[in-house]
mmCIF file of C-alpha atoms in Angstrom:
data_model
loop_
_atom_site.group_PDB
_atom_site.id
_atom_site.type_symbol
_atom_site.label_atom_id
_atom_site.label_comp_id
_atom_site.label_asym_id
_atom_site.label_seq_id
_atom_site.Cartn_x
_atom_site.Cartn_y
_atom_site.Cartn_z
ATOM 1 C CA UNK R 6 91.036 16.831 147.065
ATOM 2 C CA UNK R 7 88.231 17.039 144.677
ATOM 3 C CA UNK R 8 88.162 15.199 141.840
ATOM 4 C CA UNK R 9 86.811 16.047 137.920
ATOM 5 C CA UNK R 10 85.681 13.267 135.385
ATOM 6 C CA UNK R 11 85.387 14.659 131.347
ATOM 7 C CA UNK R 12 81.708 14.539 130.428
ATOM 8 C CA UNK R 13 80.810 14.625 127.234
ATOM 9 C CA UNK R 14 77.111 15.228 126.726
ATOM 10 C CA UNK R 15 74.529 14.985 123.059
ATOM 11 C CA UNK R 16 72.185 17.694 122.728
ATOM 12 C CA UNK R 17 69.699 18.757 120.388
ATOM 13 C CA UNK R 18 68.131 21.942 119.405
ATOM 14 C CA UNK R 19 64.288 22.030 119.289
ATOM 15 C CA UNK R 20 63.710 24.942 117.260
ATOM 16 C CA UNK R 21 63.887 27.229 120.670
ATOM 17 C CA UNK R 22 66.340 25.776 123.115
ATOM 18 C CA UNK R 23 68.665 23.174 123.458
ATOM 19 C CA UNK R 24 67.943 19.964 125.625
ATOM 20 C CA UNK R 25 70.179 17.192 126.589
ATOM 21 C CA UNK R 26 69.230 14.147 124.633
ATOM 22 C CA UNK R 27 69.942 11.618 127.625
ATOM 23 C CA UNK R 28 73.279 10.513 126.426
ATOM 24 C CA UNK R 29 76.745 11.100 127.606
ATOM 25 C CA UNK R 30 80.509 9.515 127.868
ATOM 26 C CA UNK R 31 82.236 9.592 130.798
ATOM 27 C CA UNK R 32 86.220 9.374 131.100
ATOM 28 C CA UNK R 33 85.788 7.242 134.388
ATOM 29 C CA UNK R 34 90.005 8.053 134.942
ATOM 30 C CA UNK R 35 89.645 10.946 137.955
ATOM 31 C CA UNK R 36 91.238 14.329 137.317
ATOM 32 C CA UNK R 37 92.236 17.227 139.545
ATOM 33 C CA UNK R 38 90.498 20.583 138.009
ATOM 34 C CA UNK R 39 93.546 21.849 136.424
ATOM 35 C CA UNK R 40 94.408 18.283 134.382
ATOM 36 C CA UNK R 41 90.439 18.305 133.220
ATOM 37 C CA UNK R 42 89.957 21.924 132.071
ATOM 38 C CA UNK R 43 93.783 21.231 130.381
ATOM 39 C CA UNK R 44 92.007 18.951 128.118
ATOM 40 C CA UNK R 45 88.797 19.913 127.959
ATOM 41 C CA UNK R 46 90.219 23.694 126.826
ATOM 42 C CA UNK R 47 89.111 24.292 123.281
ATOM 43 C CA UNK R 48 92.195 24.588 121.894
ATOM 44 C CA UNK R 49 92.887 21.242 122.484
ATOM 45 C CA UNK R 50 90.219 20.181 120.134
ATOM 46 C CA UNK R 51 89.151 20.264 116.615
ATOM 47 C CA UNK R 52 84.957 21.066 116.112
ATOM 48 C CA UNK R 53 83.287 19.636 112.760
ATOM 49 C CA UNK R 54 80.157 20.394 113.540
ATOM 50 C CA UNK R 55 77.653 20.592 110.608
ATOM 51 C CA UNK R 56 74.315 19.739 111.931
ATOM 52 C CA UNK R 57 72.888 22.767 113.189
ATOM 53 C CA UNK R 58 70.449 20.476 115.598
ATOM 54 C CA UNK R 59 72.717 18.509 117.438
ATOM 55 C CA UNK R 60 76.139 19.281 119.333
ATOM 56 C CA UNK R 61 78.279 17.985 121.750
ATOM 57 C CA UNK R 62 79.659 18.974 125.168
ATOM 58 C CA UNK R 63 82.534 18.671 126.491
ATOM 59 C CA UNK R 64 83.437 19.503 130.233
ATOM 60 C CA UNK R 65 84.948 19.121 133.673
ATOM 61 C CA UNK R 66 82.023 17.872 136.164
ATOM 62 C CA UNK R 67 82.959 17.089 139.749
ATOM 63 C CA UNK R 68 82.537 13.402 141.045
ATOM 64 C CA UNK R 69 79.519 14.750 143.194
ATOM 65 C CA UNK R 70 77.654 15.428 140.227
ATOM 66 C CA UNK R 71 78.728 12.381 138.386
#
Protein backbone atom coordinates (compact mmCIF):
# COMPACT_ATOMS: atom_id res chain seq x y z
CA UNK A 1 0.00 0.00 0.00
CA UNK A 2 1.27 3.40 -0.66
CA UNK A 3 1.43 5.75 1.77
CA UNK A 4 0.74 9.92 1.76
CA UNK A 5 2.33 12.38 4.38
CA UNK A 6 0.48 16.24 4.44
CA UNK A 7 3.08 18.70 3.16
CA UNK A 8 2.69 21.94 3.74
CA UNK A 9 5.04 24.12 1.72
CA UNK A 10 5.97 28.51 1.96
CA UNK A 11 6.16 30.15 -1.23
CA UNK A 12 6.73 33.46 -2.47
CA UNK A 13 5.85 35.38 -5.49
CA UNK A 14 8.71 37.22 -7.28
CA UNK A 15 6.89 39.59 -9.27
CA UNK A 16 6.58 36.74 -12.21
CA UNK A 17 6.29 33.31 -10.70
CA UNK A 18 6.06 31.68 -7.61
CA UNK A 19 9.09 29.73 -6.01
CA UNK A 20 9.22 27.57 -3.02
CA UNK A 21 11.01 29.40 -0.29
CA UNK A 22 12.83 26.16 1.13
CA UNK A 23 10.49 25.60 3.96
CA UNK A 24 7.89 23.06 4.67
CA UNK A 25 5.96 20.96 7.61
CA UNK A 26 5.54 17.60 7.36
CA UNK A 27 2.70 15.51 9.26
CA UNK A 28 5.27 12.56 9.73
CA UNK A 29 1.76 10.26 10.80
CA UNK A 30 1.40 8.07 7.25
CA UNK A 31 -1.90 8.28 5.40
CA UNK A 32 -3.56 6.17 2.72
CA UNK A 33 -4.58 8.68 -0.33
CA UNK A 34 -8.13 8.85 0.54
CA UNK A 35 -7.47 9.89 4.56
CA UNK A 36 -4.81 12.70 3.11
CA UNK A 37 -6.82 14.33 0.29
CA UNK A 38 -9.91 14.03 3.17
CA UNK A 39 -8.02 16.59 4.99
CA UNK A 40 -6.14 18.28 2.78
CA UNK A 41 -9.69 19.06 0.69
CA UNK A 42 -10.31 22.76 0.87
CA UNK A 43 -13.29 22.64 2.49
CA UNK A 44 -11.77 21.44 5.38
CA UNK A 45 -9.89 24.61 5.81
CA UNK A 46 -10.25 28.22 6.43
CA UNK A 47 -7.64 30.64 4.02
CA UNK A 48 -6.64 34.20 5.55
CA UNK A 49 -4.41 35.00 3.23
CA UNK A 50 -3.54 38.75 2.90
CA UNK A 51 -0.08 38.98 1.64
CA UNK A 52 -0.26 38.84 -1.93
CA UNK A 53 3.66 37.55 -1.95
CA UNK A 54 3.60 34.69 0.10
CA UNK A 55 1.16 31.55 0.39
CA UNK A 56 1.01 28.31 1.64
CA UNK A 57 0.50 24.76 0.31
CA UNK A 58 -1.11 22.26 1.44
CA UNK A 59 -1.06 18.63 -0.08
CA UNK A 60 -0.90 14.86 -0.22
CA UNK A 61 2.83 13.83 -1.35
CA UNK A 62 3.70 10.15 -1.47
CA UNK A 63 6.49 8.79 0.95
CA UNK A 64 8.75 8.39 -2.26
CA UNK A 65 8.85 11.93 -2.68
CA UNK A 66 9.12 12.75 0.93
Amino acid sequence: MKVFFIVISIWGYNGSKWEYIGNQYVYKSPLNKIECESIVADSNWDRFETNEYYRLSVECVAEESV
